[in-house]
CSV table of C-alpha atoms and ligand atoms in Angstrom, one decimal:
chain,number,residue,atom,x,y,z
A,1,UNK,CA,-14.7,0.1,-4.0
A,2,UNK,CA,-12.0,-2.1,-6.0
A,3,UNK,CA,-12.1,-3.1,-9.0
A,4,UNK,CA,-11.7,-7.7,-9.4
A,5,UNK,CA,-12.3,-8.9,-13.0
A,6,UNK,CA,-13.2,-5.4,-14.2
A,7,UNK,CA,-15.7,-5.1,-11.8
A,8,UNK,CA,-16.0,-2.9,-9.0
A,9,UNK,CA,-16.7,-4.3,-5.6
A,10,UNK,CA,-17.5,-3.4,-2.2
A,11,UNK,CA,-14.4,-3.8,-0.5
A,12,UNK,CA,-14.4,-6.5,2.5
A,13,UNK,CA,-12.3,-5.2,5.6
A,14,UNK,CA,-11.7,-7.8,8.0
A,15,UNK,CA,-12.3,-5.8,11.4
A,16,UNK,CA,-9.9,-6.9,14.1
A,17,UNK,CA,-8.7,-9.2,12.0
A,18,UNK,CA,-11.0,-12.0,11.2
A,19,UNK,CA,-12.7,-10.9,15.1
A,20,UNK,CA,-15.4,-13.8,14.9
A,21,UNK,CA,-13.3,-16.5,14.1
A,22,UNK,CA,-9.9,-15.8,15.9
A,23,UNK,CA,-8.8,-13.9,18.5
A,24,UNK,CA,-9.1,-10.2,17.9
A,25,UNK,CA,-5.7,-7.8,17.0
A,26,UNK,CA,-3.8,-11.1,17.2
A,27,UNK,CA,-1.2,-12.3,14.4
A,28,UNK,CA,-3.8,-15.3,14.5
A,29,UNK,CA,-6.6,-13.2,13.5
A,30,UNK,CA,-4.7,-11.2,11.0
A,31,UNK,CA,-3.4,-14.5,9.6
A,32,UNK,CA,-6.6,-15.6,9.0
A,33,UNK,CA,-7.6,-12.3,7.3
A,34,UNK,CA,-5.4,-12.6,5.0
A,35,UNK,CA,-5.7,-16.0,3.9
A,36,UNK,CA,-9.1,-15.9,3.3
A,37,UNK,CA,-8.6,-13.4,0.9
A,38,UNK,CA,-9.7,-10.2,2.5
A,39,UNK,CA,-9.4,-7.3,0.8
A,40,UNK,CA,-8.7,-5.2,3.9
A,41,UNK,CA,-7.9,-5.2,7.8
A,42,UNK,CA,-8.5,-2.8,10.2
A,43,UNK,CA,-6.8,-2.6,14.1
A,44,UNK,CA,-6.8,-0.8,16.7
A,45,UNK,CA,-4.0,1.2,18.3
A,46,UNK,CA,-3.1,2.3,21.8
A,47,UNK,CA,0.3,3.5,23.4
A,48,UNK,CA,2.5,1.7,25.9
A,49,UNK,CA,3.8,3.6,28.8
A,50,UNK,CA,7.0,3.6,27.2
A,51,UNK,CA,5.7,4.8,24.0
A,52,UNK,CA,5.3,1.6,21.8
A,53,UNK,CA,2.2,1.6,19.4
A,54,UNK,CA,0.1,-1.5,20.7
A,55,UNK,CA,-2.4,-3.4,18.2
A,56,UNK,CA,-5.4,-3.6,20.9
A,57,UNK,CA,-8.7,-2.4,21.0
A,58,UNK,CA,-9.8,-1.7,24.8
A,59,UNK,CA,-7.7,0.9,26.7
A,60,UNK,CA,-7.3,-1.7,29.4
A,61,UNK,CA,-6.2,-5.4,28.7
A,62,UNK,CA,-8.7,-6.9,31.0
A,63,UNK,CA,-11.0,-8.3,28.3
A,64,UNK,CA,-8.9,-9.6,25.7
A,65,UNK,CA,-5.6,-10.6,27.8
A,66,UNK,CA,-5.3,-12.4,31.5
A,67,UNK,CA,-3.5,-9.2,32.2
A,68,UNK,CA,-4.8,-6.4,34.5
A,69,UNK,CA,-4.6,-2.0,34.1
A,70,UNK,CA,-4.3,0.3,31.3
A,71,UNK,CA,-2.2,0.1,28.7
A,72,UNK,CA,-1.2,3.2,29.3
A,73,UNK,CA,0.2,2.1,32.8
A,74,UNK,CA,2.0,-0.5,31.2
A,75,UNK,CA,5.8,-0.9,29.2
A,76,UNK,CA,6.1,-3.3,25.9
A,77,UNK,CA,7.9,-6.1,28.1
A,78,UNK,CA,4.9,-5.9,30.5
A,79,UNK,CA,2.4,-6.0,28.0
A,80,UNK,CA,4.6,-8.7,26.2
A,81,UNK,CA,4.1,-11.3,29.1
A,82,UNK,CA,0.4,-11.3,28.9
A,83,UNK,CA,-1.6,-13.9,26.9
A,84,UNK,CA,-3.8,-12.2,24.0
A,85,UNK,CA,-5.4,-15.3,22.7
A,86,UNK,CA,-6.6,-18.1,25.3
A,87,UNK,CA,-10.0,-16.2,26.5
A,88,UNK,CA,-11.4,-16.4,23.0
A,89,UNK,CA,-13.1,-19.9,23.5
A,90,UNK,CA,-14.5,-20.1,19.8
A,91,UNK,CA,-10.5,-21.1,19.1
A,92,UNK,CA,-8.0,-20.6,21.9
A,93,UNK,CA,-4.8,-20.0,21.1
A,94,UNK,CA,-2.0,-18.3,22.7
A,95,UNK,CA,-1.0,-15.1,21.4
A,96,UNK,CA,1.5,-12.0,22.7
A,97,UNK,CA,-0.1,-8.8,22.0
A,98,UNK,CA,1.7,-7.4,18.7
A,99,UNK,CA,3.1,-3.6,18.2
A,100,UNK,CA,1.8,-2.2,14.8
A,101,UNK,CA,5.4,-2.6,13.6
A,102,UNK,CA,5.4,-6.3,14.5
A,103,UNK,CA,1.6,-6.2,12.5
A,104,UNK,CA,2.5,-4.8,9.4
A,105,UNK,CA,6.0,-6.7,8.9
A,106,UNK,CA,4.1,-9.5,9.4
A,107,UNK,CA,1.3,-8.4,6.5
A,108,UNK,CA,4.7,-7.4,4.6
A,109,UNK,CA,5.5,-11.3,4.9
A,110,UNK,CA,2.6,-12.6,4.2
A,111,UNK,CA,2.3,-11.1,0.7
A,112,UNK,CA,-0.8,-8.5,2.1
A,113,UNK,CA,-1.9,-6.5,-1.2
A,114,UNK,CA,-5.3,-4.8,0.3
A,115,UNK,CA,-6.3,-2.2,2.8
A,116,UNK,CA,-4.9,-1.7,6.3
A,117,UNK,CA,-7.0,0.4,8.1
A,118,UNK,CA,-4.9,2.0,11.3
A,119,UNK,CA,-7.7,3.3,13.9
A,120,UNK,CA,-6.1,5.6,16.2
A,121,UNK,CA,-7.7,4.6,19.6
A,122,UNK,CA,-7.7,8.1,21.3
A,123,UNK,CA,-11.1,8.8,21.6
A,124,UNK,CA,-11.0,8.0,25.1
A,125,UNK,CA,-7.4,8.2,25.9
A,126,UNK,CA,-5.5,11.4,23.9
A,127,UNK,CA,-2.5,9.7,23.8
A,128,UNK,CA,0.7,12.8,23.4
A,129,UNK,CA,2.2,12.2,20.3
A,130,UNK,CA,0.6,8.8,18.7
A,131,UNK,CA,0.1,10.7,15.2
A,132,UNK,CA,3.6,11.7,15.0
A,133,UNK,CA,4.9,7.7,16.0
A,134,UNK,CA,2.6,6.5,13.7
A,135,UNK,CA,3.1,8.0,10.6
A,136,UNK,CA,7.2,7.6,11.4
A,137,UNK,CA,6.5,4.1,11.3
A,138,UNK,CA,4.3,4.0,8.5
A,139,UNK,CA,6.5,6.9,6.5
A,140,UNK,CA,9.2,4.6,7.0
A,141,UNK,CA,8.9,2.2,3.9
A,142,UNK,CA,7.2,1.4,1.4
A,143,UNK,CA,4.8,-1.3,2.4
A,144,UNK,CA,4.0,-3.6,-0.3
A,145,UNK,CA,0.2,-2.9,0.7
A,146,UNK,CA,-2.6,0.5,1.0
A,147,UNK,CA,-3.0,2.1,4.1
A,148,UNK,CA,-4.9,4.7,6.1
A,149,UNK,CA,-5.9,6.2,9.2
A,150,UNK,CA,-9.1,6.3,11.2
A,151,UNK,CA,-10.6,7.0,14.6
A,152,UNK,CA,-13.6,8.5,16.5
A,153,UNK,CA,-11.5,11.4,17.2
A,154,UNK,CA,-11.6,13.9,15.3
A,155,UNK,CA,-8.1,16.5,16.4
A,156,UNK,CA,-6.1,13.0,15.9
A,157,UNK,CA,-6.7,13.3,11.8
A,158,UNK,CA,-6.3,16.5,11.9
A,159,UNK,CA,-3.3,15.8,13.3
A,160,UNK,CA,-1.9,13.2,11.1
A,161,UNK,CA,-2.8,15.8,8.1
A,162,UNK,CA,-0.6,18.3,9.7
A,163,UNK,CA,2.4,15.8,9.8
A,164,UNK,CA,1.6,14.2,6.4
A,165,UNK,CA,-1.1,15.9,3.8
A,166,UNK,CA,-1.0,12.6,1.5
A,167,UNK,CA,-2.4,10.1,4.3
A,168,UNK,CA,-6.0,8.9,3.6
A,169,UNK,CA,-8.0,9.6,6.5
A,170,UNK,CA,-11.7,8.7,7.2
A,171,UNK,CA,-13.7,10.0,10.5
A,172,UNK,CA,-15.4,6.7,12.5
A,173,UNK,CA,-19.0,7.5,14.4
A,174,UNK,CA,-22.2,5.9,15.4
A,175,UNK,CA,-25.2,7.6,14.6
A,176,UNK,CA,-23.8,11.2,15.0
A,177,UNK,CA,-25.0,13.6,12.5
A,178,UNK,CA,-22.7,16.1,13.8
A,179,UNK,CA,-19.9,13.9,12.6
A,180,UNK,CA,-21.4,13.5,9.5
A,181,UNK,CA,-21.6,16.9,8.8
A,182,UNK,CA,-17.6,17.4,10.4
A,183,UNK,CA,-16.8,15.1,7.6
A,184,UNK,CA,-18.5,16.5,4.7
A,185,UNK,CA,-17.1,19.8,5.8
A,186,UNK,CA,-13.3,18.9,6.2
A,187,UNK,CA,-11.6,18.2,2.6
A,188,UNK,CA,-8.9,16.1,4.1
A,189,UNK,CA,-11.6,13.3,5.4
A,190,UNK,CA,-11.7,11.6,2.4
A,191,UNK,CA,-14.6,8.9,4.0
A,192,UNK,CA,-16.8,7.8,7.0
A,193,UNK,CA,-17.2,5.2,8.8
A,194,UNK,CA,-20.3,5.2,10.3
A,195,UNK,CA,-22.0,2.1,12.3
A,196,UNK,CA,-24.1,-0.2,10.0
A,197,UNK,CA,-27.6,1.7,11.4
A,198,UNK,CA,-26.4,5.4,10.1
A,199,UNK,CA,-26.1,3.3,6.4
A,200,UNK,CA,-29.4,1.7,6.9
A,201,UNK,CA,-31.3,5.0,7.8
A,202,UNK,CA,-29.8,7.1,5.1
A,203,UNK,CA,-30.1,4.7,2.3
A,204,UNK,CA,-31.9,7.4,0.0
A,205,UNK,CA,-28.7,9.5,0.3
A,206,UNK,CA,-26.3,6.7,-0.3
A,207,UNK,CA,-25.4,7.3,-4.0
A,208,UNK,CA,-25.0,10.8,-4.2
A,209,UNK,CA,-22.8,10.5,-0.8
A,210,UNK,CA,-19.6,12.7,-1.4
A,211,UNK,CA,-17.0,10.7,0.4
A,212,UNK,CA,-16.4,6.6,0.8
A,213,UNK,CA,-18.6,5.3,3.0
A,214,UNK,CA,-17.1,2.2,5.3
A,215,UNK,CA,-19.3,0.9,7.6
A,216,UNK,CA,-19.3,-1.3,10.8
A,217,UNK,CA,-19.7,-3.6,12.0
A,218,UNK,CA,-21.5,-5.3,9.0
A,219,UNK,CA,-22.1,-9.4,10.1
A,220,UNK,CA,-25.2,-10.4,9.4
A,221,UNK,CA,-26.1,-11.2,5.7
A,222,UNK,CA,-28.7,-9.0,5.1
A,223,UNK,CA,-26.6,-5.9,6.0
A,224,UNK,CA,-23.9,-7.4,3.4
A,225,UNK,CA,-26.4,-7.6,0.7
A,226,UNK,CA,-27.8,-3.8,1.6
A,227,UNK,CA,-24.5,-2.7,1.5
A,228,UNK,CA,-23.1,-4.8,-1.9
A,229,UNK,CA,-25.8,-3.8,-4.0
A,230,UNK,CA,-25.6,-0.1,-2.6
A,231,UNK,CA,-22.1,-0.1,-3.8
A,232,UNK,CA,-20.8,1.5,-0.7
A,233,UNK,CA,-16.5,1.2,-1.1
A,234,UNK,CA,-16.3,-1.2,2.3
A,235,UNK,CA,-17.3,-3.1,4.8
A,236,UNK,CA,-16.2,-3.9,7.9
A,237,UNK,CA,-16.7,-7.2,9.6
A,238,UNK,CA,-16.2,-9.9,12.0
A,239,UNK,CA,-16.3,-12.5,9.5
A,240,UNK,CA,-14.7,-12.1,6.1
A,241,UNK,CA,-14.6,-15.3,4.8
A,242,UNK,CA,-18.6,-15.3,5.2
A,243,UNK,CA,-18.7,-12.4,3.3
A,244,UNK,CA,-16.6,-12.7,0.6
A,245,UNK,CA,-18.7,-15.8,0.2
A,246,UNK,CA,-21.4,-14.0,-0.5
A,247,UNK,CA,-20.2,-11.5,-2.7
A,248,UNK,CA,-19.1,-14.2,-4.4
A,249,UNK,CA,-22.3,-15.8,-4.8
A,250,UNK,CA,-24.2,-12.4,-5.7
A,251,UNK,CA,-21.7,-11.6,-8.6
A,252,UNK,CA,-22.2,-15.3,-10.2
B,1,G3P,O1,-13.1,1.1,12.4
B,1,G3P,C1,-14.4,0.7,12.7
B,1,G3P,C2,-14.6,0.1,14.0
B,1,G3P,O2,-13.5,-0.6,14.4
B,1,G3P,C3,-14.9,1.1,15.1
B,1,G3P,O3,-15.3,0.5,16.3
B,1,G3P,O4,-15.0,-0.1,18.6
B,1,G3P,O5,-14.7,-1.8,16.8
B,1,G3P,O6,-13.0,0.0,17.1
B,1,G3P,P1,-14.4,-0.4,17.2
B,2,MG,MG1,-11.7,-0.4,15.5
């Protein structure tokens, strides 16, 4: 939650950057998320071959680039040449897949006050050493905005809590009640992000929840309004202009 006007809000994280509108993990889309107003951003991280921290969500750059492999099988100057933006047909643009450093010295530029929210991709992929690059980068100024760490995979926050014990750290699942109780069980975990349907199914346990609860991907307005007027501390979604809209509109 943050507090605007002396009230407290849900907070609006704009997931993949503004991921309806503009091409996702592109400076477009995180450009747009931050001129709308979002309070937040989340992205997704993967490694280079040569050990650069990519902004992309898939572990191969088939489906957002008119590239081909894993990312993992690729160097920066490879991944560099490929276009990030033109398959997004709702408003093509062409866009260079940024590194995380490129991302938040651009959100440093742009004046970005909220949330980033790093996801640490290696649920599929346990990238050696992406905790340790990450919080060097992160540890390495003082960013004029918030930020903290995230992923499906559970040994990767543990890990970042080894390096750094001050990093805010929230454990991402679907519908797993395993996860669930992981979280409530580690101290460190200061939140969940569970997908929109664990929210909707646990709505009686909502207020006395322990821990922030995040969810994803929240687009449709009826799953704003549930999660608003359930005060949960954020949201993530594909459109945050939409819903800042309507928080907007329900606080008038
Ligand atoms: O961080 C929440 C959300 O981004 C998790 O799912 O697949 O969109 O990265 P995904
Ligand atoms: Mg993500």
């Amino acid at each position: 939650m943050i507090s605007i006007g002396g009230r407290t809000v849900t907070r609006i994280i704009a997931h993949r950057g503004s991921k309806g509108t503009h091409p996702e993990n592109t400076l477009a889309a995180f450009k747009e998320a931050v001129h709308v107003g979002s309070d937040g951003i989340e992205l997704d991280v993967q490694l280079s071959k040569d050990n650069h921290l990519i902004v992309i969500h898939d572990e191969r750059v088939d489906r957002t680039t008119n590239g081909h492999g894993e990312v993992r099988d690729l160097t920066l100057a490879e991944l560099k040449e490929l276009d990030a933006g033109s398959w997004f047909k709702k408003n093509p643009v062409i866009q260079e897949i940024p590194t995380l450093e490129e991302v938040v010295l651009f959100l440093k530029k742009e004046n970005f006050r909220g949330l980033l929210n790093i996801e640490i991709k290696t649920d599929k992929v346990p990238y050696d050493r992406i905790e340790q690059l990450l919080v060097q980068l992160m540890t390495s100024q003082n960013w004029p905005f918030e930020y903290m760490y995230s992923s499906f995979y559970f040994e990767s926050l543990e890990k970042i809590w080894q390096i750094d014990k001050k990093q805010t750290i929230a454990l991402i699942f679907d519908m797993s009640e395993k996860a669930e109780r992981q979280a409530l069980l580690t101290d460190f975990v200061e939140g969940i992000h569970p997908k929109i349907d664990w929210v909707l199914e646990h709505k009686e346990e909502l207020a006395d929840f322990p821990k922030s609860i995040r969810p994803w991907t929240v687009n449709e307005e009826k799953e704003m309004m549930f999660c608003f007027r359930h005060h949960l501390t954020g949201i993530h979604t594909d459109y945050p202009k939409k819903a800042l809209e309507l928080r907007g509109a329900m606080q008038n």
